[in-house]
Tab-separated table of C-alpha atoms in Angstrom:
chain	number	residue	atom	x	y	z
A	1	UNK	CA	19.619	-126.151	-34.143
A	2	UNK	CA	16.625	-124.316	-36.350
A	3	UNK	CA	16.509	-121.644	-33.668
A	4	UNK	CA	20.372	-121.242	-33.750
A	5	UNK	CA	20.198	-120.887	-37.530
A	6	UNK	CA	17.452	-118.587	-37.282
A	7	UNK	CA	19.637	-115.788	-34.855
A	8	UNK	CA	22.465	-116.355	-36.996
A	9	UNK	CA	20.775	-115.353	-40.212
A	10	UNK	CA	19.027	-112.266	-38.029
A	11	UNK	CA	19.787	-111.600	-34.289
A	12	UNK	CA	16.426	-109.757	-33.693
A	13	UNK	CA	13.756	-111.037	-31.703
A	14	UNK	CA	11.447	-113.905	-33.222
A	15	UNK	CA	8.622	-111.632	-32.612
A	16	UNK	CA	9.964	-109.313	-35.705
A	17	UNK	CA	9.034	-110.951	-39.207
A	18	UNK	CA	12.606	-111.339	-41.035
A	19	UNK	CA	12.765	-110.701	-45.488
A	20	UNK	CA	12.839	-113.405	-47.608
A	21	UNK	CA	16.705	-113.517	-47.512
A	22	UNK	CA	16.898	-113.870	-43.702
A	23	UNK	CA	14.704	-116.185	-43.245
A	24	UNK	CA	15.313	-120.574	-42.561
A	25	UNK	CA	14.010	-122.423	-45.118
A	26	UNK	CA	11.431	-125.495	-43.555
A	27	UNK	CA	8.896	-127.693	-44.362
A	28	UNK	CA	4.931	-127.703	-42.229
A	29	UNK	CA	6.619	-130.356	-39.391
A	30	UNK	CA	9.284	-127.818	-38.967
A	31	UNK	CA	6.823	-125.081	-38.383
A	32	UNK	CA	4.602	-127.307	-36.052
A	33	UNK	CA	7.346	-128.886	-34.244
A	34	UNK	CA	9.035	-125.684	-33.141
A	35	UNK	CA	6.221	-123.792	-32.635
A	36	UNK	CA	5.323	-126.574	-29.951
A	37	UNK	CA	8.336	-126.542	-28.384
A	38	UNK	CA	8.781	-122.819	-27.941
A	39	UNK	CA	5.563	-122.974	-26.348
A	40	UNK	CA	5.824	-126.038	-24.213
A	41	UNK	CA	8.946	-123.381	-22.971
A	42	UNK	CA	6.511	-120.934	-21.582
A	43	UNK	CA	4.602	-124.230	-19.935
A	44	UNK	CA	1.919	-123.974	-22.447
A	45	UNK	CA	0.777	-127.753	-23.314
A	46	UNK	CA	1.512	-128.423	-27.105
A	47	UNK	CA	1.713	-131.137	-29.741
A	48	UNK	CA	2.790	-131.350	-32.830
A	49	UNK	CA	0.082	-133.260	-35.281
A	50	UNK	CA	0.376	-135.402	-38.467
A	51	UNK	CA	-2.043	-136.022	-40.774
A	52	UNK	CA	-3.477	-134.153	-43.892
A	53	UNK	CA	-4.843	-130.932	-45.230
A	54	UNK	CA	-7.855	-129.804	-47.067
A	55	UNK	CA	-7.137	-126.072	-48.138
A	56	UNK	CA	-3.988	-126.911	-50.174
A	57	UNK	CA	-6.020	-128.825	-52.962
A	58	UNK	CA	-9.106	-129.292	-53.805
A	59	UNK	CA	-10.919	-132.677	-53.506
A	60	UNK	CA	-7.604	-133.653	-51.962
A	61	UNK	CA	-6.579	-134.470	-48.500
A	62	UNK	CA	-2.861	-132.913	-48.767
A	63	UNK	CA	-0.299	-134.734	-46.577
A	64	UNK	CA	0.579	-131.759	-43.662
A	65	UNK	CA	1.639	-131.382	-39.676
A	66	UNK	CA	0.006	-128.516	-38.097
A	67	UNK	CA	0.357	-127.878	-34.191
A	68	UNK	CA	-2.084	-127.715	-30.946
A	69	UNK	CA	-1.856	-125.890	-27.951
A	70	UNK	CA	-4.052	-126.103	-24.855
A	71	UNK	CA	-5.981	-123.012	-24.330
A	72	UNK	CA	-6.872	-122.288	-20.213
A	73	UNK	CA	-9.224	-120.055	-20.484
A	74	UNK	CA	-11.482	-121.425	-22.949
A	75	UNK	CA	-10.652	-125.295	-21.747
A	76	UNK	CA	-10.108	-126.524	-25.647
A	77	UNK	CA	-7.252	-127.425	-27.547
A	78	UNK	CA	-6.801	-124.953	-30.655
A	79	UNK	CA	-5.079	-125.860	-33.837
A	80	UNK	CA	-2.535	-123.590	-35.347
A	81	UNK	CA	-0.822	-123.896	-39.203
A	82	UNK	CA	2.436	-122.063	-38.225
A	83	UNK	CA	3.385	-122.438	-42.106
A	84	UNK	CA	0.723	-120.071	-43.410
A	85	UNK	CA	1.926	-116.596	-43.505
A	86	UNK	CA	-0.095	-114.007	-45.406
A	87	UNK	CA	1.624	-114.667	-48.446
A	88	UNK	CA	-0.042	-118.679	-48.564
A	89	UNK	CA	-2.859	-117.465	-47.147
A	90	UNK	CA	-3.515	-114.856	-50.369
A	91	UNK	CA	-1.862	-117.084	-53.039
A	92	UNK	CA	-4.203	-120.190	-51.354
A	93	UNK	CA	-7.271	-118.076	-50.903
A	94	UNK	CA	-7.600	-119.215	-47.642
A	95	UNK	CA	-10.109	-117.338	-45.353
A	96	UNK	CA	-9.950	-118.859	-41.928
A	97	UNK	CA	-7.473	-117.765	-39.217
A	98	UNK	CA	-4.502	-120.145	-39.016
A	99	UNK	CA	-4.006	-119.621	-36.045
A	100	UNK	CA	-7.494	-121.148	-34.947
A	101	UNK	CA	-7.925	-123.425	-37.667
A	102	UNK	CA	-11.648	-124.535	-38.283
A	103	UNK	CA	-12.833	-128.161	-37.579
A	104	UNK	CA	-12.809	-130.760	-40.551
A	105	UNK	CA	-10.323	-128.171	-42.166
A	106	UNK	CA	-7.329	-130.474	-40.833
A	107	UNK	CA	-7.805	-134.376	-40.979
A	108	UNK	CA	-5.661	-136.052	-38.348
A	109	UNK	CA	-3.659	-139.346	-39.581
A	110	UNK	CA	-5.825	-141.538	-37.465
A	111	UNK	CA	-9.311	-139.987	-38.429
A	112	UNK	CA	-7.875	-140.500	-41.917
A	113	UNK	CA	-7.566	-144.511	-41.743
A	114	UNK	CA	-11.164	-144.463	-39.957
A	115	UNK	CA	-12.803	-142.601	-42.790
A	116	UNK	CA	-11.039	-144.845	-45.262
A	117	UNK	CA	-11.993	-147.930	-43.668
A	118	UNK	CA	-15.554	-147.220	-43.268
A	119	UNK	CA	-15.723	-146.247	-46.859
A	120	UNK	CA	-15.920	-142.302	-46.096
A	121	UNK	CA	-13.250	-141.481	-48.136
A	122	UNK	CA	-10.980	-142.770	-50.901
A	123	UNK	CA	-7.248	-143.596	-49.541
A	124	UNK	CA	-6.252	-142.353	-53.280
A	125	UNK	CA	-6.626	-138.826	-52.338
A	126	UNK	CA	-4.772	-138.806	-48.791
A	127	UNK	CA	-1.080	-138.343	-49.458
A	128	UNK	CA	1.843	-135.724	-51.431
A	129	UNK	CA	2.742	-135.550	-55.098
A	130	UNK	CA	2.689	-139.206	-56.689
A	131	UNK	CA	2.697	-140.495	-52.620
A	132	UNK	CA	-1.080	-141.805	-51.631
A	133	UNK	CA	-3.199	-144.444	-50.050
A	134	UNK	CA	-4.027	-146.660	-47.274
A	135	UNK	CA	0.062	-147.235	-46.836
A	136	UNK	CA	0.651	-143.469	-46.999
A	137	UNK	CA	-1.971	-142.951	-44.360
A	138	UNK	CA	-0.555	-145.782	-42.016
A	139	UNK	CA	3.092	-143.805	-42.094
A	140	UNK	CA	0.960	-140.950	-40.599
A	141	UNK	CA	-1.030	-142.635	-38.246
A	142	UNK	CA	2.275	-143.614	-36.900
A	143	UNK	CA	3.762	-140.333	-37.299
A	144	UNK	CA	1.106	-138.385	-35.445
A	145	UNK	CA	0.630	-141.217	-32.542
A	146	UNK	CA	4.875	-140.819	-32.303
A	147	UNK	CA	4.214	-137.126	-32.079
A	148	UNK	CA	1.726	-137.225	-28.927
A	149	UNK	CA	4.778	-139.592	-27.019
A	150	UNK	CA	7.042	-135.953	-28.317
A	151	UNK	CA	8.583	-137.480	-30.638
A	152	UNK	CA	8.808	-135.924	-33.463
A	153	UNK	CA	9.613	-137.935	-37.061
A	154	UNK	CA	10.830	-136.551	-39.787
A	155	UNK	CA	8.544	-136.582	-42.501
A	156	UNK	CA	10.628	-139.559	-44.517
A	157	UNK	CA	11.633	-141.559	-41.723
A	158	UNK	CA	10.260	-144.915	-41.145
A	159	UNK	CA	10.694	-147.893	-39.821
A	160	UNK	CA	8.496	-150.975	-39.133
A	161	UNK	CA	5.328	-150.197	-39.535
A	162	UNK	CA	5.437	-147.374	-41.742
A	163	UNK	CA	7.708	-149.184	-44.322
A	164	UNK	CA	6.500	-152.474	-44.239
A	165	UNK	CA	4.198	-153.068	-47.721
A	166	UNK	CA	0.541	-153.813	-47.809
A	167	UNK	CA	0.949	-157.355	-48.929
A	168	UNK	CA	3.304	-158.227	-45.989
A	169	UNK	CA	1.078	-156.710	-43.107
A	170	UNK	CA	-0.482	-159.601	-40.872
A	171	UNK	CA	-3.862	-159.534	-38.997
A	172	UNK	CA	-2.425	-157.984	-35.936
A	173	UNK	CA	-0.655	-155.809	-38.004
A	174	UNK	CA	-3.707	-154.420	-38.993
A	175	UNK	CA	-5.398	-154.471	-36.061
A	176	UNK	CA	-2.383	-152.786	-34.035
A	177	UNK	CA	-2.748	-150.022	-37.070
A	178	UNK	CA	-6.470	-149.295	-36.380
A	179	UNK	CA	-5.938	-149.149	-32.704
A	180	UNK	CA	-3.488	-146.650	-33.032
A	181	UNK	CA	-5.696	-144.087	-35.202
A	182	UNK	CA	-8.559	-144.958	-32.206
A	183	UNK	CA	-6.248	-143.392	-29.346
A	184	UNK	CA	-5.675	-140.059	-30.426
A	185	UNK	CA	-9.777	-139.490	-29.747
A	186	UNK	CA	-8.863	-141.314	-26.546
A	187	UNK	CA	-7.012	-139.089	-25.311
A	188	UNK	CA	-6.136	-137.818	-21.861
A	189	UNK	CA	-6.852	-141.461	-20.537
A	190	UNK	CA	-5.181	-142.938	-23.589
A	191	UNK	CA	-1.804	-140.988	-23.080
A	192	UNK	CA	-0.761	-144.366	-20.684
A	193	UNK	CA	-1.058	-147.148	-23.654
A	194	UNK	CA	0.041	-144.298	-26.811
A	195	UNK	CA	3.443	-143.997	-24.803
A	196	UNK	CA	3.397	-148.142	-23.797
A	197	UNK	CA	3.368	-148.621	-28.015
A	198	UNK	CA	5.591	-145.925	-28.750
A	199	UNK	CA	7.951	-147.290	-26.431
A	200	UNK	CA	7.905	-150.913	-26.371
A	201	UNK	CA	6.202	-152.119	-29.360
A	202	UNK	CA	9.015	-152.651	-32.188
A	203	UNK	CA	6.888	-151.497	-34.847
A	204	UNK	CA	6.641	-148.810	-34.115
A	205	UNK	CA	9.365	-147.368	-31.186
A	206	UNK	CA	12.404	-145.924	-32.984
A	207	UNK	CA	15.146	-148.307	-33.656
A	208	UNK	CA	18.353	-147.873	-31.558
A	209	UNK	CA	20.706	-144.737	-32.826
A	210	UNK	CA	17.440	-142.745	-34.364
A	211	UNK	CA	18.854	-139.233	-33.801
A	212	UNK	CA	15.301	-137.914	-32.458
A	213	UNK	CA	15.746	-140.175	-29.095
């Protein structure tokens, strides 16, 4: 639907930048999640990634999706902030090339909880406007681990484990929480059990009727 809005405001090729008027108005998961798909269309690998941001603000972690793309020749997965067009990048003062964004720039969800819970980093400054904590970073551990089965949240939906308060979480609540930041770094061999709790675990697999399944 975003790329049939997009021709309809300007039938030109993606390829040519559209004005202000002409162009659809989206937040950083937009920009990640069809950036990954239009890829994944040319058979490049891609994934759309949740966690947080460190250019936005500074001393904060700012809550933010970015996208990754497997590149062949160099055997690496690169990191690309679709959202940052020249005009964030001056207004921002950011340096770096978005479309090859620097380690420890971007701080995935689940590398996030681990620096959090090993007293690396205060949960107060992970999260959006009044939004932040160790709850805020548990929606996007869930989020991001979603993301790597494709599917894609919306930043405000939640269900489960994302809503479910910090007073009410049990022990294996918490521990199903910190296994789920630890398989993103798993990953190829983790792929198997991240799909396994995305699909079967009901904490976490989209209820029945989401419109994303």
């Amino acid at each position: 639907r975003m790329l049939g809005r997009i021709v309809e405001l300007d039938e030109r090729p993606l390829s040519v930048p559209r004005p202000l008027e002409r162009r659809l108005v989206g937040n950083c998961r937009d920009h990640s999640v069809l950036l990954a798909a239009l890829l994944r269309h040319q058979r490049v690998p891609a994934r759309a990634r949740c966690g947080f941001a460190t250019y936005f603000l500074p001393e904060h972690f700012e809550d933010h999706w970015v996208c990754e793309y497997w590149h062949e020749r160099e055997g690496r997965w690169v990191m690309v902030d679709a959202q940052l067009d020249q005009l964030q990048r001056d207004l921002l003062r950011i340096a770096f090339d978005p479309l090859d964004v620097p380690s420890g720039r971007f701080v995935t969800a689940g590398r996030a909880w681990r620096m959090c819970a090993a007293g690396e980093a205060d949960p107060d400054a992970f999260g959006i406007f009044d939004m932040h904590g160790l709850w805020f970073i548990r929606g996007n551990v869930a989020r991001d681990l979603l993301a790597l089965a494709k599917l894609e949240l919306l930043p405000w939906d939640g269900w489960g484990i994302v809503n479910k308060p910090d007073d009410e979480l049990s022990d294996d609540d918490r521990r199903l929480v910190d296994r789920m930041a630890a398989l993103p770094e798993a990953m190829p061999e983790s792929l198997g059990e991240i799909a396994t709790i995305c699909g079967t675990d009901s904490r976490v697999r989209p209820p029945d009727g989401w419109p994303g399944a």
